[in-house]
Amino acid sequence: MDKRFIYADNAATTAVSEEVLNAMLPHFRTAYGNASSIYKLGRDAQRDVEEARAKVAKALGADPKEIFFTSCGSESDNWAIKCTAERLAKKGKKHIITSVFEHHAVLHTCEYLEKQGFEVTYIPVSDKGLIDPEDVKNAIREDTALVTIMYANNEIGTIQPIEEIAAICKEKKVLFHTDAVQAVGHIDIDVHKQGIDMLSLSGHKIHAQKGIGALYVRKGIVLPNLIHGGGQERGKRAGTENVPAIVGLGVAMEIACTGIAERNAKILPKRERLIDGLLKLPYTRLNGDREKRLPGNLNISFEGLEGESLLLMLDNYGICGSSGSACTSGSLDPSHVLLSIGLKHEIAHGSLRLSIEDDVTDEDVDYILEVMPTIVERLRSMSPVWERMMKGEAYE
Ligand code: PLP
């Protein structure tokens, strides 16, 4: 069996595509103007920024005036949550609703606000990794400023009932923000039709570069600045525009949000084959609902082994995957997402996330399914936890 290189960690980041890179390149060397300058070089940059804004807006069913460029998904989340909270606190609204398994860009922002005197309700998720809209409805109070619920989870890929939650928020006259960093480009999104008030996205998950994101803010919503300074982004987000990255994001959004169904139809059978194949190994479980999940995501726990060792072994075989989100690797705590769906610590530690795209071939799937039993067996043979498990002893 020849060693392969298989990138199955697209939820962590993606390669910049040829089309994106080609669109960006002139903006480093010849078309390098400052979009605020009044001479032609600057005006051209401004035009290109606006063209990119129009592309992002079109891909989301928004108006270009509703799109603001940011430096990343985390900034978009921070801006939407902190600045809405800050504004509405002045009207006596100091309650925020989110879920227990959000990305840390949302969770840590909410924890920061708690320290500033806000109250936060963390909605639980089911063992399938799904939020019940009724829970959101029941949590809304007179003083609720914002509901922020992720569109799709970054670790287990589960897709939340966003339209239902948005409808509840609309009825209750509460603003609704969604972190759609993992959903954009994989699910058809139309912010107006779906009743979304604010939406965060990030370029590096959809083949644009790292360090570019956007926030959609529905017309009519007043969102104070997170970053103060110059008059860029219609005075709402200061800082000289990162023109190459913005142009790249426009192209990436255009490509990612076109032909989603066709791409998913190619990815899904491969994902299903991987799940079926891996679940044949003993003491395994799929984390997250099988149907309501991102097409390229699979997250499987292997009892009696350590996720980090599994990743290193996979790396030796040329396979890139992840256990827990990339942002938390380096931490010894098990993933808060896996704990939130009821996994025991030991089981959460032995989890693998693969996030594939349509470049993964049938041969790649065969290869993964061929090497995994050997890896799992070897790791378990060295694991004291597995040994105790096999002896029927408690191991927690
Ligand atoms: N939200 C979710 C759901 C994510 O998966 C990520 C990144 O992994 C982020 C936010 C943060 O995005 P960025 O890396 O652009 O700051």
Coordinates of C-alpha atoms and ligand atoms in Angstrom, one line a residue:
M1 CA 0.0 0.0 0.0
D2 CA 1.5 3.3 -1.1
K3 CA 1.5 6.1 1.4
R4 CA -0.8 8.9 0.4
F5 CA -1.3 12.5 1.6
I6 CA -4.9 13.1 2.5
Y7 CA -6.0 16.5 3.9
A8 CA -9.1 15.7 5.9
D9 CA -9.1 18.8 8.2
N10 CA -11.0 21.4 6.1
A11 CA -12.9 22.5 9.2
A12 CA -9.6 23.7 10.7
T13 CA -8.5 25.6 7.6
T14 CA -8.4 25.2 3.8
A15 CA -5.9 25.8 1.1
V16 CA -6.2 29.1 -0.8
S17 CA -7.6 28.2 -4.2
E18 CA -6.0 29.0 -7.5
E19 CA -8.8 31.3 -8.5
V20 CA -8.6 33.2 -5.2
L21 CA -4.8 33.5 -5.3
N22 CA -4.9 34.8 -8.9
A23 CA -7.4 37.4 -8.0
M24 CA -5.3 38.5 -5.0
L25 CA -1.9 38.6 -6.6
P26 CA -2.1 42.0 -8.5
H27 CA -3.2 43.7 -5.3
F28 CA 0.2 43.0 -3.8
R29 CA 2.4 44.4 -6.6
T30 CA 0.7 46.6 -9.1
A31 CA -2.8 47.4 -7.8
Y32 CA -1.6 48.2 -4.3
G33 CA -3.4 51.4 -3.7
N34 CA -5.0 52.5 -0.5
A35 CA -8.8 52.3 -1.0
S36 CA -9.1 55.7 0.7
S37 CA -6.8 57.5 -1.7
I38 CA -8.4 59.7 -4.3
Y39 CA -6.1 59.1 -7.2
K40 CA -6.8 56.2 -9.7
L41 CA -4.7 53.6 -7.9
G42 CA -6.8 54.2 -4.8
R43 CA -10.1 54.5 -6.6
D44 CA -9.4 51.1 -8.3
A45 CA -8.7 49.5 -5.0
Q46 CA -12.0 51.0 -3.6
R47 CA -13.9 49.7 -6.6
D48 CA -12.4 46.2 -6.1
V49 CA -13.3 46.2 -2.5
E50 CA -16.9 47.1 -3.4
E51 CA -17.0 44.4 -6.0
A52 CA -15.9 41.9 -3.4
R53 CA -18.6 43.2 -1.0
A54 CA -21.2 42.8 -3.7
K55 CA -20.1 39.2 -4.2
V56 CA -20.2 38.4 -0.5
A57 CA -23.7 40.0 -0.3
K58 CA -25.0 38.1 -3.3
A59 CA -23.7 34.8 -1.9
L60 CA -25.7 35.4 1.3
G61 CA -28.8 36.9 -0.1
A62 CA -27.9 40.2 1.5
D63 CA -27.5 43.8 0.4
P64 CA -23.9 45.0 -0.1
K65 CA -24.5 47.7 2.5
E66 CA -25.1 45.0 5.0
I67 CA -21.6 43.5 4.7
F68 CA -18.7 44.6 6.7
F69 CA -15.2 43.2 6.3
T70 CA -13.3 42.1 9.4
S71 CA -10.0 40.4 10.2
C72 CA -11.5 37.0 11.0
G73 CA -14.5 35.0 12.2
S74 CA -13.6 35.7 15.8
E75 CA -13.6 39.4 15.3
S76 CA -17.0 39.2 13.6
D77 CA -18.4 37.2 16.6
N78 CA -16.9 39.6 19.1
W79 CA -18.2 42.7 17.3
A80 CA -21.8 41.3 16.9
I81 CA -22.0 40.1 20.5
K82 CA -20.1 42.7 22.5
C83 CA -21.3 45.8 20.7
T84 CA -25.0 44.7 20.6
A85 CA -24.7 43.9 24.4
E86 CA -23.1 47.3 25.0
R87 CA -25.8 49.2 23.1
L88 CA -28.8 47.4 24.5
A89 CA -27.5 47.4 28.1
K90 CA -28.2 51.2 28.0
K91 CA -31.9 50.2 27.5
G92 CA -31.8 47.8 30.5
K93 CA -31.3 44.7 28.4
K94 CA -28.4 42.8 30.0
H95 CA -29.3 39.2 29.2
I96 CA -27.8 37.1 26.4
I97 CA -28.7 33.6 25.2
T98 CA -26.2 31.3 23.6
S99 CA -25.5 27.6 23.6
V100 CA -23.1 25.5 25.6
F101 CA -21.2 24.2 22.6
E102 CA -20.4 27.4 20.7
H103 CA -16.9 28.1 19.4
H104 CA -14.8 29.9 22.0
A105 CA -15.0 33.1 19.9
V106 CA -18.6 33.2 21.2
L107 CA -18.2 31.5 24.6
H108 CA -15.3 33.5 25.8
T109 CA -17.0 36.7 24.6
C110 CA -20.0 35.8 26.6
E111 CA -17.9 35.0 29.6
Y112 CA -16.2 38.4 29.3
L113 CA -19.6 40.0 29.2
E114 CA -20.7 38.1 32.4
K115 CA -17.7 39.7 34.1
Q116 CA -19.1 43.1 33.0
G117 CA -22.4 42.3 34.7
F118 CA -24.4 40.7 31.9
E119 CA -26.3 37.5 32.5
V120 CA -25.9 34.7 30.0
T121 CA -28.1 31.7 29.5
Y122 CA -26.3 28.7 28.0
I123 CA -28.8 26.5 26.1
P124 CA -28.0 22.8 26.4
V125 CA -27.8 20.5 23.4
S126 CA -29.2 17.0 22.9
D127 CA -27.1 13.9 22.8
K128 CA -27.3 14.2 19.0
G129 CA -25.7 17.7 19.2
L130 CA -28.9 19.6 18.4
I131 CA -30.5 22.6 20.0
D132 CA -34.3 22.6 20.7
P133 CA -35.8 25.9 19.5
E134 CA -38.3 25.6 22.3
D135 CA -35.4 25.9 24.8
V136 CA -34.5 29.2 23.2
K137 CA -38.1 30.4 23.2
N138 CA -38.4 29.6 26.9
A139 CA -35.1 31.3 27.8
I140 CA -36.1 34.7 26.2
R141 CA -36.9 37.4 28.8
E142 CA -38.0 41.0 28.8
D143 CA -34.3 42.0 29.2
T144 CA -32.8 39.7 26.5
A145 CA -30.6 41.7 24.2
L146 CA -29.4 39.0 21.9
V147 CA -29.6 35.3 20.9
T148 CA -26.4 34.0 19.4
I149 CA -26.5 30.4 18.2
M150 CA -24.0 28.8 15.8
Y151 CA -25.3 27.6 12.4
A152 CA -23.2 24.4 12.3
N153 CA -20.9 23.1 15.0
N154 CA -17.2 23.1 14.2
E155 CA -16.4 19.7 15.9
I156 CA -19.4 17.4 15.3
G157 CA -20.8 19.3 12.3
T158 CA -24.4 19.3 13.5
I159 CA -26.6 21.8 11.8
Q160 CA -28.9 23.8 14.0
P161 CA -32.6 24.8 13.3
I162 CA -31.6 28.3 12.5
E163 CA -34.7 29.4 10.7
E164 CA -36.9 28.3 13.6
I165 CA -34.7 30.1 16.1
A166 CA -34.7 33.2 13.9
A167 CA -38.5 33.1 13.7
I168 CA -38.8 32.9 17.5
C169 CA -36.4 35.8 17.9
K170 CA -38.4 37.9 15.4
E171 CA -41.6 37.1 17.2
K172 CA -40.1 38.0 20.5
K173 CA -38.4 41.1 19.1
V174 CA -34.9 40.0 20.1
L175 CA -31.9 40.3 17.8
F176 CA -30.5 37.0 16.4
H177 CA -26.8 36.5 15.5
T178 CA -25.4 33.3 14.1
D179 CA -21.8 32.2 13.9
A180 CA -21.9 30.6 10.4
V181 CA -18.1 30.1 10.0
Q182 CA -18.5 26.4 9.5
A183 CA -21.7 26.5 7.5
V184 CA -21.0 29.0 4.8
G185 CA -20.2 27.3 1.5
H186 CA -21.6 24.0 2.7
I187 CA -25.3 24.9 3.2
D188 CA -27.4 27.3 1.2
I189 CA -27.8 30.5 3.2
D190 CA -30.2 33.4 2.5
V191 CA -30.0 35.7 5.4
H192 CA -33.1 37.7 4.5
K193 CA -35.3 34.7 3.8
Q194 CA -34.0 32.9 6.9
G195 CA -34.6 36.0 9.1
I196 CA -31.0 36.2 10.3
D197 CA -30.1 39.6 11.8
M198 CA -26.3 39.2 12.0
L199 CA -24.0 36.5 10.6
S200 CA -20.3 35.9 11.0
L201 CA -18.1 34.2 8.4
S202 CA -14.4 33.5 7.9
G203 CA -12.4 33.3 4.7
H204 CA -9.9 30.6 5.6
K205 CA -12.6 28.0 5.9
I206 CA -13.7 28.5 2.3
H207 CA -10.3 28.7 0.4
A208 CA -9.6 32.4 1.0
Q209 CA -6.6 33.3 3.1
K210 CA -6.4 33.4 6.9
G211 CA -7.1 36.7 8.6
I212 CA -10.1 37.8 6.6
G213 CA -13.8 37.6 7.6
A214 CA -17.0 39.4 7.3
L215 CA -20.0 40.3 9.4
Y216 CA -23.5 40.7 7.9
V217 CA -25.7 43.2 9.8
R218 CA -29.3 43.5 8.7
K219 CA -30.2 47.0 7.5
G220 CA -31.7 49.1 10.3
I221 CA -29.6 47.5 13.1
V222 CA -27.4 49.9 14.9
L223 CA -24.1 48.2 15.7
P224 CA -21.6 50.4 17.5
N225 CA -17.9 50.1 16.5
L226 CA -15.6 47.5 17.9
I227 CA -12.6 49.1 16.3
H228 CA -12.4 52.9 16.3
G229 CA -10.2 55.0 14.0
G230 CA -10.5 55.9 10.4
G231 CA -13.6 56.0 8.3
Q232 CA -13.3 52.7 6.6
E233 CA -16.2 50.4 6.2
R234 CA -18.6 53.4 6.2
G235 CA -17.1 54.4 9.5
K236 CA -18.1 51.2 11.2
R237 CA -14.8 49.3 11.3
A238 CA -11.6 51.3 11.2
G239 CA -8.3 50.1 9.7
T240 CA -6.9 50.3 6.2
E241 CA -8.7 47.7 4.1
N242 CA -6.8 44.5 3.5
V243 CA -7.5 44.7 -0.2
P244 CA -5.9 41.5 -1.4
A245 CA -7.7 39.5 1.3
I246 CA -11.0 41.2 0.7
V247 CA -10.8 40.6 -3.1
G248 CA -9.9 37.0 -2.3
L249 CA -12.8 36.6 0.0
G250 CA -15.2 37.9 -2.7
V251 CA -14.0 35.3 -5.1
A252 CA -14.0 32.5 -2.5
M253 CA -17.6 33.3 -1.5
E254 CA -18.7 33.3 -5.1
I255 CA -17.2 29.9 -5.7
A256 CA -18.1 28.4 -2.3
C257 CA -21.8 29.4 -2.5
T258 CA -22.4 28.2 -6.0
G259 CA -23.1 24.6 -6.8
I260 CA -23.3 23.5 -3.1
A261 CA -25.8 20.7 -3.8
E262 CA -23.7 19.2 -6.6
R263 CA -20.6 19.3 -4.4
N264 CA -22.4 17.8 -1.4
A265 CA -23.7 15.0 -3.6
K266 CA -20.1 14.1 -4.4
I267 CA -18.9 14.3 -0.8
L268 CA -21.8 12.6 1.0
P269 CA -21.3 9.0 -0.3
K270 CA -17.6 9.2 0.7
R271 CA -18.4 10.5 4.2
E272 CA -21.0 7.8 4.6
R273 CA -18.6 5.1 3.6
L274 CA -16.0 6.4 6.0
I275 CA -18.6 6.4 8.9
D276 CA -19.8 2.9 8.1
G277 CA -16.3 1.6 7.8
L278 CA -15.0 3.2 11.0
L279 CA -18.1 2.2 13.0
K280 CA -17.3 -1.5 12.1
L281 CA -14.3 -1.2 14.6
P282 CA -15.4 -2.3 18.0
Y283 CA -16.1 0.3 20.8
T284 CA -16.7 3.2 18.5
R285 CA -19.5 5.7 18.2
L286 CA -20.5 8.5 15.9
N287 CA -20.8 11.9 17.6
G288 CA -23.6 14.1 16.4
D289 CA -26.8 13.5 14.5
R290 CA -26.0 11.5 11.3
E291 CA -28.4 13.4 9.0
K292 CA -28.4 16.9 10.3
R293 CA -24.7 17.4 9.9
L294 CA -22.3 19.1 7.5
P295 CA -21.8 16.8 4.5
G296 CA -18.0 16.5 4.9
N297 CA -17.9 16.1 8.7
L298 CA -17.5 12.9 10.7
N299 CA -16.6 12.7 14.3
I300 CA -16.0 9.3 15.8
S301 CA -14.9 8.3 19.3
F302 CA -12.7 5.2 19.8
E303 CA -12.9 4.0 23.3
G304 CA -9.6 3.2 25.1
L305 CA -7.3 5.4 23.1
E306 CA -6.0 8.9 23.1
G307 CA -7.0 11.3 20.3
E308 CA -3.6 13.1 20.1
S309 CA -1.8 9.7 19.6
L310 CA -4.3 8.8 17.0
L311 CA -3.6 12.1 15.1
L312 CA 0.2 11.5 15.3
M313 CA -0.2 8.0 13.9
L314 CA -2.5 9.2 11.2
D315 CA 0.1 11.9 10.4
N316 CA 2.7 9.1 9.9
Y317 CA 0.3 7.7 7.3
G318 CA -0.1 11.1 5.6
I319 CA -3.6 11.7 6.9
C320 CA -4.4 15.1 8.4
G321 CA -7.3 15.1 10.9
S322 CA -8.2 16.6 14.2
S323 CA -9.4 15.7 17.6
G324 CA -11.3 18.6 19.2
S325 CA -11.1 21.9 17.4
A326 CA -7.7 23.1 16.2
C327 CA -8.0 26.2 18.4
T328 CA -8.1 24.1 21.5
S329 CA -5.5 21.5 20.7
G330 CA -2.6 22.0 23.1
S331 CA -5.1 22.0 25.9
L332 CA -5.4 18.8 27.9
D333 CA -9.1 19.4 28.7
P334 CA -11.5 17.2 26.6
S335 CA -13.5 19.1 24.1
H336 CA -16.4 21.1 25.6
V337 CA -18.5 20.1 22.6
L338 CA -18.1 16.4 23.2
L339 CA -18.8 16.8 26.9
S340 CA -21.9 18.8 26.0
I341 CA -23.4 15.9 24.2
G342 CA -22.9 13.7 27.2
L343 CA -19.6 11.9 26.4
K344 CA -17.5 10.7 29.4
H345 CA -14.1 12.4 29.6
E346 CA -12.3 9.2 28.6
I347 CA -14.4 8.7 25.6
A348 CA -14.2 12.4 24.5
H349 CA -10.4 12.1 24.7
G350 CA -10.4 9.4 22.0
S351 CA -12.2 11.2 19.3
L352 CA -11.4 11.9 15.7
R353 CA -12.8 14.6 13.4
L354 CA -12.3 14.3 9.7
S355 CA -13.6 17.1 7.5
I356 CA -13.4 16.2 3.8
E357 CA -14.2 18.1 0.6
D358 CA -14.8 17.0 -2.9
D359 CA -11.1 16.5 -3.7
V360 CA -11.1 13.4 -1.5
T361 CA -11.1 10.4 -3.8
D362 CA -12.6 6.9 -3.4
E363 CA -9.0 5.6 -3.2
D364 CA -8.4 8.0 -0.3
V365 CA -11.4 6.6 1.5
D366 CA -10.2 3.1 0.9
Y367 CA -6.7 4.1 2.2
I368 CA -8.2 5.6 5.4
L369 CA -10.3 2.5 6.0
E370 CA -7.4 0.3 5.4
V371 CA -5.0 2.0 7.8
M372 CA -7.4 2.8 10.6
P373 CA -7.9 -0.7 12.0
T374 CA -4.1 -1.2 12.4
I375 CA -3.7 2.2 14.1
V376 CA -6.6 1.7 16.5
E377 CA -5.4 -1.8 17.4
R378 CA -1.9 -0.7 18.0
L379 CA -2.9 2.3 20.1
R380 CA -5.3 0.2 22.1
S381 CA -2.6 -2.5 22.7
M382 CA -0.5 0.1 24.4
S383 CA -3.3 1.7 26.3
P384 CA -3.7 1.1 30.1
V385 CA -7.3 2.4 29.8
W386 CA -8.1 -0.2 27.2
E387 CA -6.5 -2.9 29.3
R388 CA -8.7 -1.9 32.3
M389 CA -11.7 -1.8 30.0
M390 CA -11.1 -5.2 28.7
K391 CA -10.8 -6.5 32.3
G392 CA -14.2 -5.0 32.9
E393 CA -12.7 -2.5 35.5
A394 CA -14.1 1.0 35.9
Y395 CA -11.7 3.4 34.2
E396 CA -13.0 6.9 35.2
Ligands
PLP1 N1 -16.5 30.1 14.8 C1 -16.4 28.8 14.4 C2 -17.6 27.9 14.4 C3 -15.2 28.3 14.0 O1 -15.0 27.0 13.6 C4 -14.0 29.2 14.0 C5 -12.7 28.7 13.6 O2 -12.4 27.5 13.7 C6 -14.2 30.5 14.4 C7 -15.5 30.9 14.8 C8 -13.1 31.5 14.3 O3 -12.8 31.9 13.0 P1 -11.4 32.6 12.7 O4 -10.4 31.5 12.8 O5 -11.5 33.2 11.4 O6 -11.2 33.6 13.8

